[in-house]
JSON list of N, CA and C and ligand atoms in Angstrom, two decimals:
[
{"chain": "A", "resi": 141, "resn": "MET", "atom": "N", "xyz": [1.16, -1.15, -0.46]},
{"chain": "A", "resi": 141, "resn": "MET", "atom": "CA", "xyz": [-0.07, -0.28, 0.05]},
{"chain": "A", "resi": 141, "resn": "MET", "atom": "C", "xyz": [0.76, 1.00, 0.10]},
{"chain": "A", "resi": 142, "resn": "SER", "atom": "N", "xyz": [0.60, 2.00, -0.84]},
{"chain": "A", "resi": 142, "resn": "SER", "atom": "CA", "xyz": [1.58, 3.09, -1.32]},
{"chain": "A", "resi": 142, "resn": "SER", "atom": "C", "xyz": [1.15, 4.27, 0.15]},
{"chain": "A", "resi": 143, "resn": "ASP", "atom": "N", "xyz": [-0.42, 4.46, -0.42]},
{"chain": "A", "resi": 143, "resn": "ASP", "atom": "CA", "xyz": [-0.66, 5.41, 0.69]},
{"chain": "A", "resi": 143, "resn": "ASP", "atom": "C", "xyz": [-1.54, 4.89, 1.96]},
{"chain": "A", "resi": 144, "resn": "ALA", "atom": "N", "xyz": [-1.02, 4.13, 2.55]},
{"chain": "A", "resi": 144, "resn": "ALA", "atom": "CA", "xyz": [-1.47, 3.91, 3.52]},
{"chain": "A", "resi": 144, "resn": "ALA", "atom": "C", "xyz": [-0.68, 4.38, 5.03]},
{"chain": "A", "resi": 145, "resn": "ARG", "atom": "N", "xyz": [-1.18, 4.35, 6.23]},
{"chain": "A", "resi": 145, "resn": "ARG", "atom": "CA", "xyz": [-0.62, 4.27, 7.41]},
{"chain": "A", "resi": 145, "resn": "ARG", "atom": "C", "xyz": [-0.72, 2.85, 8.37]},
{"chain": "A", "resi": 146, "resn": "THR", "atom": "N", "xyz": [0.16, 2.58, 9.15]},
{"chain": "A", "resi": 146, "resn": "THR", "atom": "CA", "xyz": [1.24, 1.32, 9.53]},
{"chain": "A", "resi": 146, "resn": "THR", "atom": "C", "xyz": [0.83, 1.52, 10.94]},
{"chain": "A", "resi": 147, "resn": "ALA", "atom": "N", "xyz": [0.10, 0.47, 11.45]},
{"chain": "A", "resi": 147, "resn": "ALA", "atom": "CA", "xyz": [0.60, 0.18, 12.99]},
{"chain": "A", "resi": 147, "resn": "ALA", "atom": "C", "xyz": [2.11, -0.24, 13.50]},
{"chain": "A", "resi": 148, "resn": "PRO", "atom": "N", "xyz": [1.97, 1.24, 14.56]},
{"chain": "A", "resi": 148, "resn": "PRO", "atom": "CA", "xyz": [1.48, 1.83, 15.71]},
{"chain": "A", "resi": 148, "resn": "PRO", "atom": "C", "xyz": [0.57, 2.99, 15.09]},
{"chain": "A", "resi": 149, "resn": "PHE", "atom": "N", "xyz": [-0.70, 3.12, 15.51]},
{"chain": "A", "resi": 149, "resn": "PHE", "atom": "CA", "xyz": [-1.44, 4.49, 15.06]},
{"chain": "A", "resi": 149, "resn": "PHE", "atom": "C", "xyz": [-1.72, 4.96, 16.64]},
{"chain": "A", "resi": 150, "resn": "THR", "atom": "N", "xyz": [-1.21, 6.32, 16.22]},
{"chain": "A", "resi": 150, "resn": "THR", "atom": "CA", "xyz": [-1.86, 7.62, 17.62]},
{"chain": "A", "resi": 150, "resn": "THR", "atom": "C", "xyz": [-2.92, 7.05, 17.81]},
{"chain": "A", "resi": 151, "resn": "ASP", "atom": "N", "xyz": [-3.33, 7.80, 19.06]},
{"chain": "A", "resi": 151, "resn": "ASP", "atom": "CA", "xyz": [-4.97, 7.89, 19.33]},
{"chain": "A", "resi": 151, "resn": "ASP", "atom": "C", "xyz": [-5.94, 8.65, 18.34]},
{"chain": "A", "resi": 152, "resn": "ALA", "atom": "N", "xyz": [-5.13, 9.87, 18.01]},
{"chain": "A", "resi": 152, "resn": "ALA", "atom": "CA", "xyz": [-6.15, 10.82, 17.07]},
{"chain": "A", "resi": 152, "resn": "ALA", "atom": "C", "xyz": [-6.47, 9.86, 15.23]},
{"chain": "A", "resi": 153, "resn": "GLU", "atom": "N", "xyz": [-5.57, 9.25, 15.14]},
{"chain": "A", "resi": 153, "resn": "GLU", "atom": "CA", "xyz": [-5.33, 8.27, 14.17]},
{"chain": "A", "resi": 153, "resn": "GLU", "atom": "C", "xyz": [-6.86, 7.11, 14.17]},
{"chain": "A", "resi": 154, "resn": "CYS", "atom": "N", "xyz": [-6.81, 6.57, 15.63]},
{"chain": "A", "resi": 154, "resn": "CYS", "atom": "CA", "xyz": [-7.64, 5.31, 15.45]},
{"chain": "A", "resi": 154, "resn": "CYS", "atom": "C", "xyz": [-9.10, 5.83, 16.44]},
{"chain": "A", "resi": 155, "resn": "ALA", "atom": "N", "xyz": [-8.93, 7.59, 16.53]},
{"chain": "A", "resi": 155, "resn": "ALA", "atom": "CA", "xyz": [-10.45, 7.77, 16.50]},
{"chain": "A", "resi": 155, "resn": "ALA", "atom": "C", "xyz": [-11.63, 8.29, 15.54]},
{"chain": "A", "resi": 156, "resn": "ALA", "atom": "N", "xyz": [-10.09, 8.40, 14.44]},
{"chain": "A", "resi": 156, "resn": "ALA", "atom": "CA", "xyz": [-10.65, 8.85, 12.87]},
{"chain": "A", "resi": 156, "resn": "ALA", "atom": "C", "xyz": [-10.97, 7.57, 12.13]},
{"chain": "A", "resi": 157, "resn": "PHE", "atom": "N", "xyz": [-10.29, 6.72, 12.95]},
{"chain": "A", "resi": 157, "resn": "PHE", "atom": "CA", "xyz": [-10.85, 5.26, 11.89]},
{"chain": "A", "resi": 157, "resn": "PHE", "atom": "C", "xyz": [-12.21, 4.60, 12.32]},
{"chain": "A", "resi": 158, "resn": "ASN", "atom": "N", "xyz": [-12.60, 5.01, 14.00]},
{"chain": "A", "resi": 158, "resn": "ASN", "atom": "CA", "xyz": [-13.42, 4.27, 14.53]},
{"chain": "A", "resi": 158, "resn": "ASN", "atom": "C", "xyz": [-14.81, 5.33, 13.76]},
{"chain": "A", "resi": 159, "resn": "ALA", "atom": "N", "xyz": [-14.57, 6.85, 13.96]},
{"chain": "A", "resi": 159, "resn": "ALA", "atom": "CA", "xyz": [-15.65, 7.79, 13.57]},
{"chain": "A", "resi": 159, "resn": "ALA", "atom": "C", "xyz": [-15.32, 7.21, 12.22]},
{"chain": "A", "resi": 160, "resn": "TYR", "atom": "N", "xyz": [-14.41, 6.96, 11.61]},
{"chain": "A", "resi": 160, "resn": "TYR", "atom": "CA", "xyz": [-15.63, 6.36, 9.75]},
{"chain": "A", "resi": 160, "resn": "TYR", "atom": "C", "xyz": [-15.58, 5.05, 9.79]},
{"chain": "A", "resi": 161, "resn": "GLN", "atom": "N", "xyz": [-15.44, 4.46, 10.91]},
{"chain": "A", "resi": 161, "resn": "GLN", "atom": "CA", "xyz": [-15.87, 3.03, 10.63]},
{"chain": "A", "resi": 161, "resn": "GLN", "atom": "C", "xyz": [-17.68, 2.97, 10.78]},
{"chain": "A", "resi": 162, "resn": "ASN", "atom": "N", "xyz": [-18.29, 4.02, 11.53]},
{"chain": "A", "resi": 162, "resn": "ASN", "atom": "CA", "xyz": [-19.70, 4.38, 11.78]},
{"chain": "A", "resi": 162, "resn": "ASN", "atom": "C", "xyz": [-20.58, 5.66, 11.24]},
{"chain": "A", "resi": 163, "resn": "THR", "atom": "N", "xyz": [-19.52, 5.79, 10.13]},
{"chain": "A", "resi": 163, "resn": "THR", "atom": "CA", "xyz": [-20.39, 7.26, 9.14]},
{"chain": "A", "resi": 163, "resn": "THR", "atom": "C", "xyz": [-21.68, 6.19, 8.63]},
{"chain": "A", "resi": 164, "resn": "HIS", "atom": "N", "xyz": [-21.29, 4.70, 7.65]},
{"chain": "A", "resi": 164, "resn": "HIS", "atom": "CA", "xyz": [-22.25, 4.16, 6.98]},
{"chain": "A", "resi": 164, "resn": "HIS", "atom": "C", "xyz": [-21.92, 4.93, 5.80]},
{"chain": "A", "resi": 165, "resn": "MET", "atom": "N", "xyz": [-21.29, 6.06, 5.15]},
{"chain": "A", "resi": 165, "resn": "MET", "atom": "CA", "xyz": [-21.23, 6.41, 4.45]},
{"chain": "A", "resi": 165, "resn": "MET", "atom": "C", "xyz": [-20.26, 5.94, 2.83]},
{"chain": "A", "resi": 166, "resn": "PHE", "atom": "N", "xyz": [-19.51, 5.50, 3.74]},
{"chain": "A", "resi": 166, "resn": "PHE", "atom": "CA", "xyz": [-18.22, 4.56, 2.47]},
{"chain": "A", "resi": 166, "resn": "PHE", "atom": "C", "xyz": [-18.36, 3.42, 3.02]},
{"chain": "A", "resi": 167, "resn": "HIS", "atom": "N", "xyz": [-17.19, 2.28, 2.77]},
{"chain": "A", "resi": 167, "resn": "HIS", "atom": "CA", "xyz": [-17.45, 0.85, 2.55]},
{"chain": "A", "resi": 167, "resn": "HIS", "atom": "C", "xyz": [-16.36, 1.14, 4.26]},
{"chain": "A", "resi": 168, "resn": "PRO", "atom": "N", "xyz": [-16.65, 0.48, 5.33]},
{"chain": "A", "resi": 168, "resn": "PRO", "atom": "CA", "xyz": [-16.14, 0.28, 6.48]},
{"chain": "A", "resi": 168, "resn": "PRO", "atom": "C", "xyz": [-14.87, -0.70, 5.84]},
{"chain": "A", "resi": 169, "resn": "TYR", "atom": "N", "xyz": [-13.80, -0.76, 6.97]},
{"chain": "A", "resi": 169, "resn": "TYR", "atom": "CA", "xyz": [-13.13, -1.86, 7.00]},
{"chain": "A", "resi": 169, "resn": "TYR", "atom": "C", "xyz": [-13.91, -3.18, 7.76]},
{"chain": "A", "resi": 170, "resn": "THR", "atom": "N", "xyz": [-13.86, -4.31, 6.62]},
{"chain": "A", "resi": 170, "resn": "THR", "atom": "CA", "xyz": [-14.66, -5.69, 7.58]},
{"chain": "A", "resi": 170, "resn": "THR", "atom": "C", "xyz": [-13.41, -6.48, 7.61]},
{"chain": "A", "resi": 171, "resn": "CYS", "atom": "N", "xyz": [-13.49, -7.75, 8.55]},
{"chain": "A", "resi": 171, "resn": "CYS", "atom": "CA", "xyz": [-12.93, -8.76, 8.80]},
{"chain": "A", "resi": 171, "resn": "CYS", "atom": "C", "xyz": [-12.00, -9.57, 7.22]},
{"chain": "A", "resi": 172, "resn": "GLY", "atom": "N", "xyz": [-10.91, -9.69, 7.81]},
{"chain": "A", "resi": 172, "resn": "GLY", "atom": "CA", "xyz": [-10.75, -10.63, 6.48]},
{"chain": "A", "resi": 172, "resn": "GLY", "atom": "C", "xyz": [-10.71, -11.98, 6.25]},
{"chain": "A", "resi": 173, "resn": "ASN", "atom": "N", "xyz": [-11.40, -12.12, 7.22]},
{"chain": "A", "resi": 173, "resn": "ASN", "atom": "CA", "xyz": [-11.55, -14.10, 7.31]},
{"chain": "A", "resi": 173, "resn": "ASN", "atom": "C", "xyz": [-13.05, -13.77, 6.91]},
{"chain": "A", "resi": 174, "resn": "ASP", "atom": "N", "xyz": [-13.78, -13.50, 7.65]},
{"chain": "A", "resi": 174, "resn": "ASP", "atom": "CA", "xyz": [-15.18, -13.40, 7.16]},
{"chain": "A", "resi": 174, "resn": "ASP", "atom": "C", "xyz": [-16.12, -11.64, 6.99]},
{"chain": "A", "resi": 175, "resn": "SER", "atom": "N", "xyz": [-16.40, -11.34, 5.93]},
{"chain": "A", "resi": 175, "resn": "SER", "atom": "CA", "xyz": [-17.31, -10.30, 5.73]},
{"chain": "A", "resi": 175, "resn": "SER", "atom": "C", "xyz": [-18.07, -10.32, 6.34]},
{"chain": "A", "resi": 176, "resn": "THR", "atom": "N", "xyz": [-19.00, -11.19, 6.61]},
{"chain": "A", "resi": 176, "resn": "THR", "atom": "CA", "xyz": [-20.05, -10.64, 7.65]},
{"chain": "A", "resi": 176, "resn": "THR", "atom": "C", "xyz": [-19.75, -10.74, 9.19]},
{"chain": "A", "resi": 177, "resn": "HIS", "atom": "N", "xyz": [-18.62, -10.40, 9.45]},
{"chain": "A", "resi": 177, "resn": "HIS", "atom": "CA", "xyz": [-18.40, -10.57, 10.83]},
{"chain": "A", "resi": 177, "resn": "HIS", "atom": "C", "xyz": [-18.67, -8.87, 11.13]},
{"chain": "A", "resi": 178, "resn": "ARG", "atom": "N", "xyz": [-18.36, -8.63, 12.54]},
{"chain": "A", "resi": 178, "resn": "ARG", "atom": "CA", "xyz": [-19.06, -7.09, 13.04]},
{"chain": "A", "resi": 178, "resn": "ARG", "atom": "C", "xyz": [-17.57, -6.31, 11.98]},
{"chain": "A", "resi": 179, "resn": "LEU", "atom": "N", "xyz": [-17.77, -5.00, 12.07]},
{"chain": "A", "resi": 179, "resn": "LEU", "atom": "CA", "xyz": [-16.90, -3.69, 11.33]},
{"chain": "A", "resi": 179, "resn": "LEU", "atom": "C", "xyz": [-15.63, -3.58, 12.36]},
{"chain": "A", "resi": 180, "resn": "LEU", "atom": "N", "xyz": [-13.75, -3.98, 11.85]},
{"chain": "A", "resi": 180, "resn": "LEU", "atom": "CA", "xyz": [-13.06, -4.03, 12.61]},
{"chain": "A", "resi": 180, "resn": "LEU", "atom": "C", "xyz": [-13.09, -2.76, 13.17]},
{"chain": "A", "resi": 181, "resn": "VAL", "atom": "N", "xyz": [-12.40, -2.99, 14.83]},
{"chain": "A", "resi": 181, "resn": "VAL", "atom": "CA", "xyz": [-12.29, -1.95, 15.88]},
{"chain": "A", "resi": 181, "resn": "VAL", "atom": "C", "xyz": [-10.68, -1.56, 16.05]},
{"chain": "A", "resi": 182, "resn": "CYS", "atom": "N", "xyz": [-11.00, -0.16, 15.56]},
{"chain": "A", "resi": 182, "resn": "CYS", "atom": "CA", "xyz": [-8.83, 0.30, 16.27]},
{"chain": "A", "resi": 182, "resn": "CYS", "atom": "C", "xyz": [-8.65, -0.01, 17.73]},
{"chain": "A", "resi": 183, "resn": "THR", "atom": "N", "xyz": [-7.26, 0.12, 17.83]},
{"chain": "A", "resi": 183, "resn": "THR", "atom": "CA", "xyz": [-6.68, 0.05, 18.91]},
{"chain": "A", "resi": 183, "resn": "THR", "atom": "C", "xyz": [-5.20, 0.84, 18.77]},
{"chain": "A", "resi": 184, "resn": "THR", "atom": "N", "xyz": [-3.63, 1.21, 19.21]},
{"chain": "A", "resi": 184, "resn": "THR", "atom": "CA", "xyz": [-3.04, 1.34, 18.70]},
{"chain": "A", "resi": 184, "resn": "THR", "atom": "C", "xyz": [-2.25, 0.85, 18.03]},
{"chain": "A", "resi": 185, "resn": "ASP", "atom": "N", "xyz": [-2.82, -0.83, 18.44]},
{"chain": "A", "resi": 185, "resn": "ASP", "atom": "CA", "xyz": [-1.60, -1.05, 17.43]},
{"chain": "A", "resi": 185, "resn": "ASP", "atom": "C", "xyz": [-1.95, -2.36, 16.48]},
{"chain": "A", "resi": 186, "resn": "GLY", "atom": "N", "xyz": [-3.46, -1.92, 15.91]},
{"chain": "A", "resi": 186, "resn": "GLY", "atom": "CA", "xyz": [-3.81, -2.25, 14.54]},
{"chain": "A", "resi": 186, "resn": "GLY", "atom": "C", "xyz": [-5.10, -1.99, 14.70]},
{"chain": "A", "resi": 187, "resn": "MET", "atom": "N", "xyz": [-6.18, -2.82, 14.30]},
{"chain": "A", "resi": 187, "resn": "MET", "atom": "CA", "xyz": [-7.65, -2.78, 14.06]},
{"chain": "A", "resi": 187, "resn": "MET", "atom": "C", "xyz": [-7.33, -4.46, 13.86]},
{"chain": "A", "resi": 188, "resn": "THR", "atom": "N", "xyz": [-8.78, -5.46, 14.97]},
{"chain": "A", "resi": 188, "resn": "THR", "atom": "CA", "xyz": [-9.12, -5.96, 15.46]},
{"chain": "A", "resi": 188, "resn": "THR", "atom": "C", "xyz": [-10.63, -6.70, 15.09]},
{"chain": "A", "resi": 189, "resn": "CYS", "atom": "N", "xyz": [-10.64, -7.60, 14.60]},
{"chain": "A", "resi": 189, "resn": "CYS", "atom": "CA", "xyz": [-12.29, -8.33, 14.24]},
{"chain": "A", "resi": 189, "resn": "CYS", "atom": "C", "xyz": [-12.70, -8.68, 15.83]},
{"chain": "A", "resi": 190, "resn": "PRO", "atom": "N", "xyz": [-13.62, -8.34, 16.01]},
{"chain": "A", "resi": 190, "resn": "PRO", "atom": "CA", "xyz": [-14.25, -8.53, 17.42]},
{"chain": "A", "resi": 190, "resn": "PRO", "atom": "C", "xyz": [-14.45, -9.97, 17.63]},
{"chain": "A", "resi": 191, "resn": "ASP", "atom": "N", "xyz": [-15.00, -10.14, 16.35]},
{"chain": "A", "resi": 191, "resn": "ASP", "atom": "CA", "xyz": [-15.77, -11.86, 16.44]},
{"chain": "A", "resi": 191, "resn": "ASP", "atom": "C", "xyz": [-14.92, -13.54, 16.37]},
{"chain": "A", "resi": 192, "resn": "CYS", "atom": "N", "xyz": [-13.46, -12.50, 15.85]},
{"chain": "A", "resi": 192, "resn": "CYS", "atom": "CA", "xyz": [-12.38, -13.93, 15.83]},
{"chain": "A", "resi": 192, "resn": "CYS", "atom": "C", "xyz": [-11.28, -13.76, 15.80]},
{"chain": "A", "resi": 193, "resn": "GLY", "atom": "N", "xyz": [-10.87, -12.04, 16.25]},
{"chain": "A", "resi": 193, "resn": "GLY", "atom": "CA", "xyz": [-9.77, -12.06, 16.51]},
{"chain": "A", "resi": 193, "resn": "GLY", "atom": "C", "xyz": [-8.42, -11.65, 15.53]},
{"chain": "A", "resi": 194, "resn": "TYR", "atom": "N", "xyz": [-9.14, -11.44, 13.81]},
{"chain": "A", "resi": 194, "resn": "TYR", "atom": "CA", "xyz": [-8.78, -11.38, 12.86]},
{"chain": "A", "resi": 194, "resn": "TYR", "atom": "C", "xyz": [-7.82, -9.62, 12.92]},
{"chain": "A", "resi": 195, "resn": "HIS", "atom": "N", "xyz": [-6.80, -9.53, 12.62]},
{"chain": "A", "resi": 195, "resn": "HIS", "atom": "CA", "xyz": [-5.73, -8.43, 12.90]},
{"chain": "A", "resi": 195, "resn": "HIS", "atom": "C", "xyz": [-4.81, -7.93, 11.59]},
{"chain": "A", "resi": 196, "resn": "GLN", "atom": "N", "xyz": [-5.61, -6.18, 11.52]},
{"chain": "A", "resi": 196, "resn": "GLN", "atom": "CA", "xyz": [-4.82, -6.11, 10.45]},
{"chain": "A", "resi": 196, "resn": "GLN", "atom": "C", "xyz": [-4.32, -4.49, 10.62]},
{"chain": "A", "resi": 197, "resn": "THR", "atom": "N", "xyz": [-3.02, -4.35, 10.46]},
{"chain": "A", "resi": 197, "resn": "THR", "atom": "CA", "xyz": [-2.54, -2.83, 10.93]},
{"chain": "A", "resi": 197, "resn": "THR", "atom": "C", "xyz": [-1.80, -2.04, 10.00]},
{"chain": "A", "resi": 198, "resn": "TRP", "atom": "N", "xyz": [-2.55, -2.25, 8.80]},
{"chain": "A", "resi": 198, "resn": "TRP", "atom": "CA", "xyz": [-2.53, -1.12, 8.07]},
{"chain": "A", "resi": 198, "resn": "TRP", "atom": "C", "xyz": [-4.09, -0.26, 7.66]},
{"chain": "A", "resi": 199, "resn": "MET", "atom": "N", "xyz": [-4.16, 1.35, 7.21]},
{"chain": "A", "resi": 199, "resn": "MET", "atom": "CA", "xyz": [-5.42, 1.43, 6.73]},
{"chain": "A", "resi": 199, "resn": "MET", "atom": "C", "xyz": [-4.81, 2.86, 6.00]},
{"chain": "A", "resi": 200, "resn": "HIS", "atom": "N", "xyz": [-5.73, 2.67, 4.94]},
{"chain": "A", "resi": 200, "resn": "HIS", "atom": "CA", "xyz": [-5.53, 4.18, 4.19]},
{"chain": "A", "resi": 200, "resn": "HIS", "atom": "C", "xyz": [-5.17, 5.40, 4.52]},
{"chain": "A", "resi": 201, "resn": "ARG", "atom": "N", "xyz": [-4.36, 6.06, 4.37]},
{"chain": "A", "resi": 201, "resn": "ARG", "atom": "CA", "xyz": [-4.12, 7.52, 5.22]},
{"chain": "A", "resi": 201, "resn": "ARG", "atom": "C", "xyz": [-5.17, 8.53, 5.36]},
{"chain": "A", "resi": 202, "resn": "PHE", "atom": "N", "xyz": [-6.14, 8.67, 4.17]},
{"chain": "A", "resi": 202, "resn": "PHE", "atom": "CA", "xyz": [-7.64, 9.42, 3.88]},
{"chain": "A", "resi": 202, "resn": "PHE", "atom": "C", "xyz": [-8.29, 8.67, 5.58]},
{"chain": "A", "resi": 203, "resn": "THR", "atom": "N", "xyz": [-8.46, 7.28, 5.73]},
{"chain": "A", "resi": 203, "resn": "THR", "atom": "CA", "xyz": [-8.90, 6.75, 7.08]},
{"chain": "A", "resi": 203, "resn": "THR", "atom": "C", "xyz": [-8.51, 6.99, 8.22]},
{"chain": "A", "resi": 204, "resn": "ALA", "atom": "N", "xyz": [-6.95, 7.65, 7.92]},
{"chain": "A", "resi": 204, "resn": "ALA", "atom": "CA", "xyz": [-6.45, 8.01, 9.31]},
{"chain": "A", "resi": 204, "resn": "ALA", "atom": "C", "xyz": [-6.49, 9.30, 9.88]},
{"chain": "A", "resi": 205, "resn": "GLU", "atom": "N", "xyz": [-7.36, 10.19, 8.93]},
{"chain": "A", "resi": 205, "resn": "GLU", "atom": "CA", "xyz": [-7.02, 11.55, 8.85]},
{"chain": "A", "resi": 205, "resn": "GLU", "atom": "C", "xyz": [-8.69, 12.16, 8.59]},
{"chain": "A", "resi": 206, "resn": "PHE", "atom": "N", "xyz": [-9.42, 10.71, 8.97]},
{"chain": "A", "resi": 206, "resn": "PHE", "atom": "CA", "xyz": [-10.77, 11.25, 8.56]},
{"chain": "A", "resi": 206, "resn": "PHE", "atom": "C", "xyz": [-11.76, 12.18, 9.73]},
{"chain": "A", "resi": 207, "resn": "ASP", "atom": "N", "xyz": [-12.21, 13.12, 9.09]},
{"chain": "A", "resi": 207, "resn": "ASP", "atom": "CA", "xyz": [-12.96, 14.47, 10.02]},
{"chain": "A", "resi": 207, "resn": "ASP", "atom": "C", "xyz": [-13.99, 14.00, 9.93]},
{"chain": "A", "resi": 208, "resn": "GLU", "atom": "N", "xyz": [-14.91, 13.82, 10.67]},
{"chain": "A", "resi": 208, "resn": "GLU", "atom": "CA", "xyz": [-16.42, 13.63, 10.69]},
{"chain": "A", "resi": 208, "resn": "GLU", "atom": "C", "xyz": [-16.94, 14.50, 10.39]},
{"chain": "A", "resi": 209, "resn": "GLY", "atom": "N", "xyz": [-16.59, 15.98, 10.73]},
{"chain": "A", "resi": 209, "resn": "GLY", "atom": "CA", "xyz": [-16.98, 17.44, 10.63]},
{"chain": "A", "resi": 209, "resn": "GLY", "atom": "C", "xyz": [-16.82, 17.29, 9.39]},
{"chain": "A", "resi": 210, "resn": "SER", "atom": "N", "xyz": [-16.21, 16.83, 8.32]},
{"chain": "A", "resi": 210, "resn": "SER", "atom": "CA", "xyz": [-15.47, 17.56, 7.08]},
{"chain": "A", "resi": 210, "resn": "SER", "atom": "C", "xyz": [-17.06, 16.94, 6.25]},
{"chain": "A", "resi": 211, "resn": "ILE", "atom": "N", "xyz": [-17.60, 16.07, 6.48]},
{"chain": "A", "resi": 211, "resn": "ILE", "atom": "CA", "xyz": [-18.44, 15.28, 6.07]},
{"chain": "A", "resi": 211, "resn": "ILE", "atom": "C", "xyz": [-19.76, 16.48, 5.40]},
{"chain": "A", "resi": 212, "resn": "PRO", "atom": "N", "xyz": [-20.13, 16.46, 4.44]},
{"chain": "A", "resi": 212, "resn": "PRO", "atom": "CA", "xyz": [-21.07, 17.28, 4.05]},
{"chain": "A", "resi": 212, "resn": "PRO", "atom": "C", "xyz": [-22.46, 17.02, 4.56]},
{"chain": "A", "resi": 213, "resn": "ARG", "atom": "N", "xyz": [-23.50, 17.36, 5.03]},
{"chain": "A", "resi": 213, "resn": "ARG", "atom": "CA", "xyz": [-24.71, 16.99, 5.76]},
{"chain": "A", "resi": 213, "resn": "ARG", "atom": "C", "xyz": [-25.44, 17.94, 4.87]},
{"chain": "B", "resi": 455, "resn": "ZN", "atom": "ZN1", "xyz": [-13.95, -11.83, 12.03]}
]
């Protein structure tokens, strides 16, 4: 991934990621094992599937910089 952020993430990047996941306006990050699992949740060491423990350590840069307030409503 050329335009990606990799773990460890900052608290601000985790907050941006988790806000992005909850917008439902964009395709969220899902489990790499089973896309019907719940959405990945970010902590500073990466994003984890709550259902099976699938772990991912990168996110697109725009996700790390996501600002909920910037969405046109
Ligand atoms: Zn899973």
